[in-house]
């Protein structure tokens, strides 16, 4: 049974810092992995999708990597801004038509 | 292009009642998935509908049910509400995956959610 873990549960950094959020999964036979952002009381915003055959994806200041053999993915945020403050969730999909299994998220706070 | 919409945004019900939540997917998307989010359990998968058929189901009791219409809109129903059903219910839509649908066809896009409070 796939389990997804995100560490740390919360992170506070000063504005401008580069940071890394971690996601680990127990079953390496994933189809893809998706990173989301959730603002308080809101839905999820898709940030990046990495297929199992890919090693990384980039969008603006965000870069996500995937290492299936070690069961890990990282989300790198460059030059963090207060507007980046949110909860970041990663989710693994087991098959092309499978559902997403979510981690519990990392709550990021970027201080001005 | 309009995003995923969910109605209502907020609901207050009492124990024993039943509730129906609605989700309209992004135009062209044929898959709708439902998730329950609580502070203790996080995001948990309820079920997925694709072309009016339930394709996947999570580990929730039979009180939770859903359906999908020919226009891909989906409804979720919870009967005999319990206090523990209080949660944010999120739906997500995608093209639905499959060999002919492209590599990003199962990328999920979420709606704003329905906040259900059971008193």
Short mmCIF file of N, CA and C in Angstrom, two decimals, chain B residues 9-117:
data_model
loop_
_atom_site.label_atom_id
_atom_site.label_comp_id
_atom_site.label_asym_id
_atom_site.label_seq_id
_atom_site.Cartn_x
_atom_site.Cartn_y
_atom_site.Cartn_z
N UNK B 9 -20.53 26.17 -1.59
CA UNK B 9 -19.21 26.34 -0.99
C UNK B 9 -19.22 26.00 0.49
N UNK B 10 -20.33 26.24 1.15
CA UNK B 10 -20.45 25.97 2.58
C UNK B 10 -21.81 25.31 2.86
N UNK B 11 -21.78 24.37 3.80
CA UNK B 11 -23.00 23.65 4.19
C UNK B 11 -22.94 23.36 5.68
N UNK B 12 -24.07 23.57 6.35
CA UNK B 12 -24.19 23.16 7.75
C UNK B 12 -25.37 22.21 7.84
N UNK B 13 -25.11 21.02 8.36
CA UNK B 13 -26.15 20.00 8.49
C UNK B 13 -26.10 19.44 9.91
N UNK B 14 -27.13 18.71 10.27
CA UNK B 14 -27.16 18.03 11.57
C UNK B 14 -27.02 16.53 11.37
N UNK B 15 -26.60 15.87 12.43
CA UNK B 15 -26.41 14.42 12.38
C UNK B 15 -27.67 13.72 11.88
N UNK B 16 -27.48 12.71 11.05
CA UNK B 16 -28.61 11.95 10.54
C UNK B 16 -29.15 12.44 9.21
N UNK B 17 -28.85 13.72 8.88
CA UNK B 17 -29.33 14.23 7.60
C UNK B 17 -28.47 13.69 6.46
N UNK B 18 -28.90 13.98 5.24
CA UNK B 18 -28.11 13.62 4.08
C UNK B 18 -27.79 14.88 3.29
N UNK B 19 -26.73 14.80 2.47
CA UNK B 19 -26.27 15.99 1.76
C UNK B 19 -25.81 15.59 0.36
N UNK B 20 -26.00 16.49 -0.59
CA UNK B 20 -25.52 16.28 -1.96
C UNK B 20 -24.64 17.45 -2.36
N UNK B 21 -23.45 17.12 -2.83
CA UNK B 21 -22.49 18.12 -3.28
C UNK B 21 -22.33 17.99 -4.79
N UNK B 22 -22.07 19.10 -5.46
CA UNK B 22 -21.99 19.10 -6.91
C UNK B 22 -20.62 19.59 -7.39
N UNK B 23 -20.18 19.04 -8.50
CA UNK B 23 -18.89 19.41 -9.09
C UNK B 23 -19.03 19.50 -10.60
N UNK B 24 -18.61 20.63 -11.17
CA UNK B 24 -18.58 20.78 -12.62
C UNK B 24 -17.13 20.83 -13.08
N UNK B 25 -16.71 19.87 -13.90
CA UNK B 25 -15.29 19.80 -14.29
C UNK B 25 -14.95 20.83 -15.36
N UNK B 26 -13.65 20.93 -15.63
CA UNK B 26 -13.17 21.76 -16.72
C UNK B 26 -13.72 21.19 -18.03
N UNK B 27 -14.10 22.09 -18.93
CA UNK B 27 -14.67 21.66 -20.20
C UNK B 27 -13.72 20.70 -20.92
N UNK B 28 -14.26 19.56 -21.35
CA UNK B 28 -13.45 18.57 -22.05
C UNK B 28 -12.92 17.46 -21.14
N UNK B 29 -12.92 17.70 -19.84
CA UNK B 29 -12.46 16.67 -18.90
C UNK B 29 -13.57 15.64 -18.68
N UNK B 30 -13.19 14.38 -18.68
CA UNK B 30 -14.17 13.31 -18.51
C UNK B 30 -14.05 12.59 -17.18
N UNK B 31 -12.99 12.87 -16.44
CA UNK B 31 -12.78 12.22 -15.15
C UNK B 31 -13.02 13.21 -14.02
N UNK B 32 -13.77 12.78 -13.03
CA UNK B 32 -13.97 13.57 -11.82
C UNK B 32 -13.66 12.69 -10.62
N UNK B 33 -12.78 13.19 -9.76
CA UNK B 33 -12.42 12.48 -8.53
C UNK B 33 -12.86 13.31 -7.33
N UNK B 34 -13.21 12.62 -6.25
CA UNK B 34 -13.63 13.29 -5.02
C UNK B 34 -12.67 12.92 -3.89
N UNK B 35 -12.34 13.92 -3.06
CA UNK B 35 -11.45 13.73 -1.94
C UNK B 35 -12.06 14.38 -0.70
N UNK B 36 -11.77 13.79 0.45
CA UNK B 36 -12.14 14.38 1.74
C UNK B 36 -10.88 14.88 2.41
N UNK B 37 -10.90 16.10 2.92
CA UNK B 37 -9.73 16.64 3.62
C UNK B 37 -10.11 17.02 5.04
N UNK B 38 -9.42 16.43 6.01
CA UNK B 38 -9.60 16.76 7.43
C UNK B 38 -8.24 17.05 8.03
N UNK B 39 -8.20 17.82 9.13
CA UNK B 39 -6.91 18.13 9.76
C UNK B 39 -6.16 16.87 10.22
N UNK B 40 -6.89 15.87 10.66
CA UNK B 40 -6.23 14.69 11.19
C UNK B 40 -5.77 13.70 10.13
N UNK B 41 -6.59 13.47 9.13
CA UNK B 41 -6.31 12.45 8.11
C UNK B 41 -5.73 13.00 6.83
N UNK B 42 -5.76 14.31 6.67
CA UNK B 42 -5.27 14.90 5.42
C UNK B 42 -6.25 14.64 4.28
N UNK B 43 -5.71 14.53 3.09
CA UNK B 43 -6.53 14.30 1.89
C UNK B 43 -6.68 12.81 1.64
N UNK B 44 -7.94 12.36 1.58
CA UNK B 44 -8.19 10.94 1.33
C UNK B 44 -9.12 10.80 0.13
N UNK B 45 -8.79 9.84 -0.73
CA UNK B 45 -9.54 9.60 -1.95
C UNK B 45 -10.86 8.91 -1.65
N UNK B 46 -11.93 9.45 -2.23
CA UNK B 46 -13.26 8.85 -2.07
C UNK B 46 -13.59 7.95 -3.25
N UNK B 47 -13.69 8.54 -4.44
CA UNK B 47 -13.97 7.77 -5.65
C UNK B 47 -13.71 8.62 -6.87
N UNK B 48 -13.63 7.93 -8.02
CA UNK B 48 -13.43 8.59 -9.30
C UNK B 48 -14.48 8.10 -10.29
N UNK B 49 -15.00 9.02 -11.06
CA UNK B 49 -15.93 8.68 -12.14
C UNK B 49 -15.32 9.08 -13.47
N UNK B 50 -15.50 8.20 -14.43
CA UNK B 50 -15.01 8.45 -15.79
C UNK B 50 -16.09 7.98 -16.76
N UNK B 51 -16.54 8.87 -17.61
CA UNK B 51 -17.60 8.54 -18.58
C UNK B 51 -18.78 7.85 -17.89
N UNK B 52 -19.24 8.46 -16.81
CA UNK B 52 -20.45 8.05 -16.08
C UNK B 52 -20.30 6.74 -15.30
N UNK B 53 -19.09 6.19 -15.24
CA UNK B 53 -18.86 4.93 -14.54
C UNK B 53 -17.86 5.14 -13.41
N UNK B 54 -18.12 4.52 -12.27
CA UNK B 54 -17.15 4.60 -11.18
C UNK B 54 -15.95 3.74 -11.54
N UNK B 55 -14.77 4.36 -11.60
CA UNK B 55 -13.58 3.66 -12.04
C UNK B 55 -12.69 3.24 -10.87
N UNK B 56 -12.67 4.05 -9.83
CA UNK B 56 -11.88 3.74 -8.64
C UNK B 56 -12.68 4.11 -7.40
N UNK B 57 -12.39 3.43 -6.31
CA UNK B 57 -13.10 3.71 -5.07
C UNK B 57 -12.14 3.62 -3.91
N UNK B 58 -12.23 4.58 -3.00
CA UNK B 58 -11.41 4.56 -1.81
C UNK B 58 -12.07 3.76 -0.71
N UNK B 59 -11.48 3.85 0.47
CA UNK B 59 -11.93 3.04 1.60
C UNK B 59 -12.87 3.83 2.51
N UNK B 60 -14.04 4.14 2.00
CA UNK B 60 -15.06 4.86 2.76
C UNK B 60 -16.32 4.00 2.83
N UNK B 61 -17.13 4.21 3.89
CA UNK B 61 -18.36 3.41 4.01
C UNK B 61 -19.36 3.72 2.91
N UNK B 62 -20.33 2.84 2.77
CA UNK B 62 -21.33 2.95 1.72
C UNK B 62 -22.22 4.17 1.83
N UNK B 63 -22.14 4.87 2.97
CA UNK B 63 -22.92 6.12 3.10
C UNK B 63 -22.46 7.18 2.11
N UNK B 64 -21.24 7.01 1.62
CA UNK B 64 -20.68 7.93 0.63
C UNK B 64 -20.90 7.34 -0.76
N UNK B 65 -21.57 8.07 -1.59
CA UNK B 65 -21.84 7.59 -2.95
C UNK B 65 -21.73 8.74 -3.92
N UNK B 66 -21.67 8.42 -5.18
CA UNK B 66 -21.56 9.47 -6.17
C UNK B 66 -22.15 9.02 -7.49
N UNK B 67 -22.17 9.96 -8.42
CA UNK B 67 -22.59 9.62 -9.76
C UNK B 67 -22.06 10.68 -10.71
N UNK B 68 -22.06 10.36 -11.98
CA UNK B 68 -21.60 11.31 -12.99
C UNK B 68 -22.62 11.32 -14.12
N UNK B 69 -22.85 12.49 -14.64
CA UNK B 69 -23.84 12.67 -15.69
C UNK B 69 -23.15 12.69 -17.05
N UNK B 70 -23.96 12.68 -18.09
CA UNK B 70 -23.40 12.60 -19.45
C UNK B 70 -22.58 13.83 -19.81
N UNK B 71 -22.80 14.95 -19.13
CA UNK B 71 -22.00 16.16 -19.40
C UNK B 71 -20.76 16.23 -18.51
N UNK B 72 -20.46 15.12 -17.82
CA UNK B 72 -19.31 14.95 -16.92
C UNK B 72 -19.47 15.61 -15.56
N UNK B 73 -20.52 16.37 -15.37
CA UNK B 73 -20.77 16.90 -14.03
C UNK B 73 -20.99 15.74 -13.06
N UNK B 74 -20.56 15.95 -11.81
CA UNK B 74 -20.65 14.86 -10.85
C UNK B 74 -21.30 15.35 -9.56
N UNK B 75 -21.97 14.45 -8.91
CA UNK B 75 -22.53 14.72 -7.58
C UNK B 75 -22.02 13.68 -6.61
N UNK B 76 -21.87 14.12 -5.36
CA UNK B 76 -21.49 13.23 -4.29
C UNK B 76 -22.56 13.32 -3.21
N UNK B 77 -22.98 12.20 -2.69
CA UNK B 77 -24.02 12.16 -1.67
C UNK B 77 -23.49 11.47 -0.42
N UNK B 78 -23.82 12.06 0.72
CA UNK B 78 -23.49 11.42 1.99
C UNK B 78 -24.80 11.27 2.77
N UNK B 79 -25.13 10.06 3.12
CA UNK B 79 -26.37 9.83 3.86
C UNK B 79 -26.05 9.63 5.35
N UNK B 80 -27.06 9.80 6.17
CA UNK B 80 -26.94 9.60 7.62
C UNK B 80 -25.65 10.22 8.16
N UNK B 81 -25.57 11.52 8.04
CA UNK B 81 -24.36 12.25 8.41
C UNK B 81 -23.94 12.01 9.85
N UNK B 82 -22.62 11.92 10.04
CA UNK B 82 -22.02 11.79 11.36
C UNK B 82 -21.12 13.00 11.61
N UNK B 83 -20.83 13.26 12.90
CA UNK B 83 -19.99 14.41 13.24
C UNK B 83 -18.64 14.32 12.52
N UNK B 84 -18.13 13.10 12.37
CA UNK B 84 -16.83 12.91 11.73
C UNK B 84 -16.82 13.18 10.24
N UNK B 85 -17.98 13.42 9.67
CA UNK B 85 -18.04 13.73 8.23
C UNK B 85 -17.72 15.20 7.97
N UNK B 86 -17.60 15.99 9.04
CA UNK B 86 -17.24 17.40 8.87
C UNK B 86 -15.86 17.48 8.23
N UNK B 87 -15.77 18.15 7.10
CA UNK B 87 -14.52 18.17 6.34
C UNK B 87 -14.66 19.13 5.17
N UNK B 88 -13.55 19.33 4.49
CA UNK B 88 -13.54 20.02 3.20
C UNK B 88 -13.59 18.94 2.12
N UNK B 89 -14.59 18.98 1.27
CA UNK B 89 -14.73 18.00 0.20
C UNK B 89 -14.29 18.65 -1.11
N UNK B 90 -13.28 18.05 -1.71
CA UNK B 90 -12.68 18.59 -2.92
C UNK B 90 -12.95 17.66 -4.10
N UNK B 91 -13.24 18.26 -5.22
CA UNK B 91 -13.30 17.45 -6.43
C UNK B 91 -12.21 17.91 -7.37
N UNK B 92 -11.77 17.00 -8.21
CA UNK B 92 -10.72 17.27 -9.17
C UNK B 92 -11.11 16.69 -10.51
N UNK B 93 -10.76 17.38 -11.57
CA UNK B 93 -11.07 16.85 -12.89
C UNK B 93 -9.80 16.68 -13.71
N UNK B 94 -9.87 15.77 -14.68
CA UNK B 94 -8.76 15.55 -15.61
C UNK B 94 -9.33 14.98 -16.89
N UNK B 95 -8.50 14.89 -17.93
CA UNK B 95 -8.96 14.25 -19.16
C UNK B 95 -9.24 12.77 -18.91
N UNK B 96 -8.47 12.18 -17.99
CA UNK B 96 -8.80 10.82 -17.59
C UNK B 96 -7.76 9.77 -17.86
N UNK B 97 -6.63 10.15 -18.45
CA UNK B 97 -5.58 9.17 -18.65
C UNK B 97 -5.89 8.23 -19.80
N UNK B 98 -5.12 7.15 -19.90
CA UNK B 98 -5.32 6.21 -20.99
C UNK B 98 -4.27 6.41 -22.06
N UNK B 99 -4.05 5.36 -22.85
CA UNK B 99 -2.94 5.35 -23.81
C UNK B 99 -3.08 6.41 -24.87
N UNK B 100 -4.30 6.73 -25.27
CA UNK B 100 -4.47 7.64 -26.40
C UNK B 100 -4.66 9.08 -25.97
N UNK B 101 -4.56 9.35 -24.67
CA UNK B 101 -4.94 10.67 -24.18
C UNK B 101 -3.76 11.59 -23.91
N UNK B 102 -2.57 11.12 -24.10
CA UNK B 102 -1.43 12.01 -23.86
C UNK B 102 -0.86 11.86 -22.47
N UNK B 103 0.39 12.25 -22.32
CA UNK B 103 1.11 12.01 -21.07
C UNK B 103 0.55 12.82 -19.90
N UNK B 104 0.02 14.01 -20.18
CA UNK B 104 -0.45 14.84 -19.08
C UNK B 104 -1.95 14.72 -18.89
N UNK B 105 -2.57 13.73 -19.50
CA UNK B 105 -4.03 13.67 -19.49
C UNK B 105 -4.60 13.36 -18.13
N UNK B 106 -3.80 12.82 -17.19
CA UNK B 106 -4.36 12.57 -15.87
C UNK B 106 -3.90 13.59 -14.84
N UNK B 107 -3.35 14.70 -15.30
CA UNK B 107 -3.05 15.79 -14.37
C UNK B 107 -4.36 16.31 -13.82
N UNK B 108 -4.44 16.35 -12.49
CA UNK B 108 -5.70 16.72 -11.86
C UNK B 108 -5.73 18.19 -11.48
N UNK B 109 -6.89 18.81 -11.70
CA UNK B 109 -7.12 20.20 -11.36
C UNK B 109 -8.29 20.24 -10.37
N UNK B 110 -8.05 20.94 -9.27
CA UNK B 110 -9.00 20.91 -8.16
C UNK B 110 -9.92 22.13 -8.14
N UNK B 111 -11.11 21.90 -7.62
CA UNK B 111 -12.03 22.98 -7.35
C UNK B 111 -11.76 23.61 -6.00
N UNK B 112 -12.53 24.64 -5.61
CA UNK B 112 -12.30 25.35 -4.35
C UNK B 112 -12.79 24.58 -3.12
N UNK B 113 -13.60 23.54 -3.34
CA UNK B 113 -14.07 22.72 -2.23
C UNK B 113 -15.42 23.15 -1.68
N UNK B 114 -16.04 22.22 -0.98
CA UNK B 114 -17.26 22.48 -0.21
C UNK B 114 -16.94 22.19 1.24
N UNK B 115 -17.11 23.19 2.10
CA UNK B 115 -16.87 23.01 3.54
C UNK B 115 -18.16 22.52 4.17
N UNK B 116 -18.16 21.27 4.64
CA UNK B 116 -19.33 20.68 5.29
C UNK B 116 -19.11 20.63 6.80
N UNK B 117 -20.05 21.19 7.52
CA UNK B 117 -20.03 21.13 8.98
C UNK B 117 -21.25 20.35 9.45
#
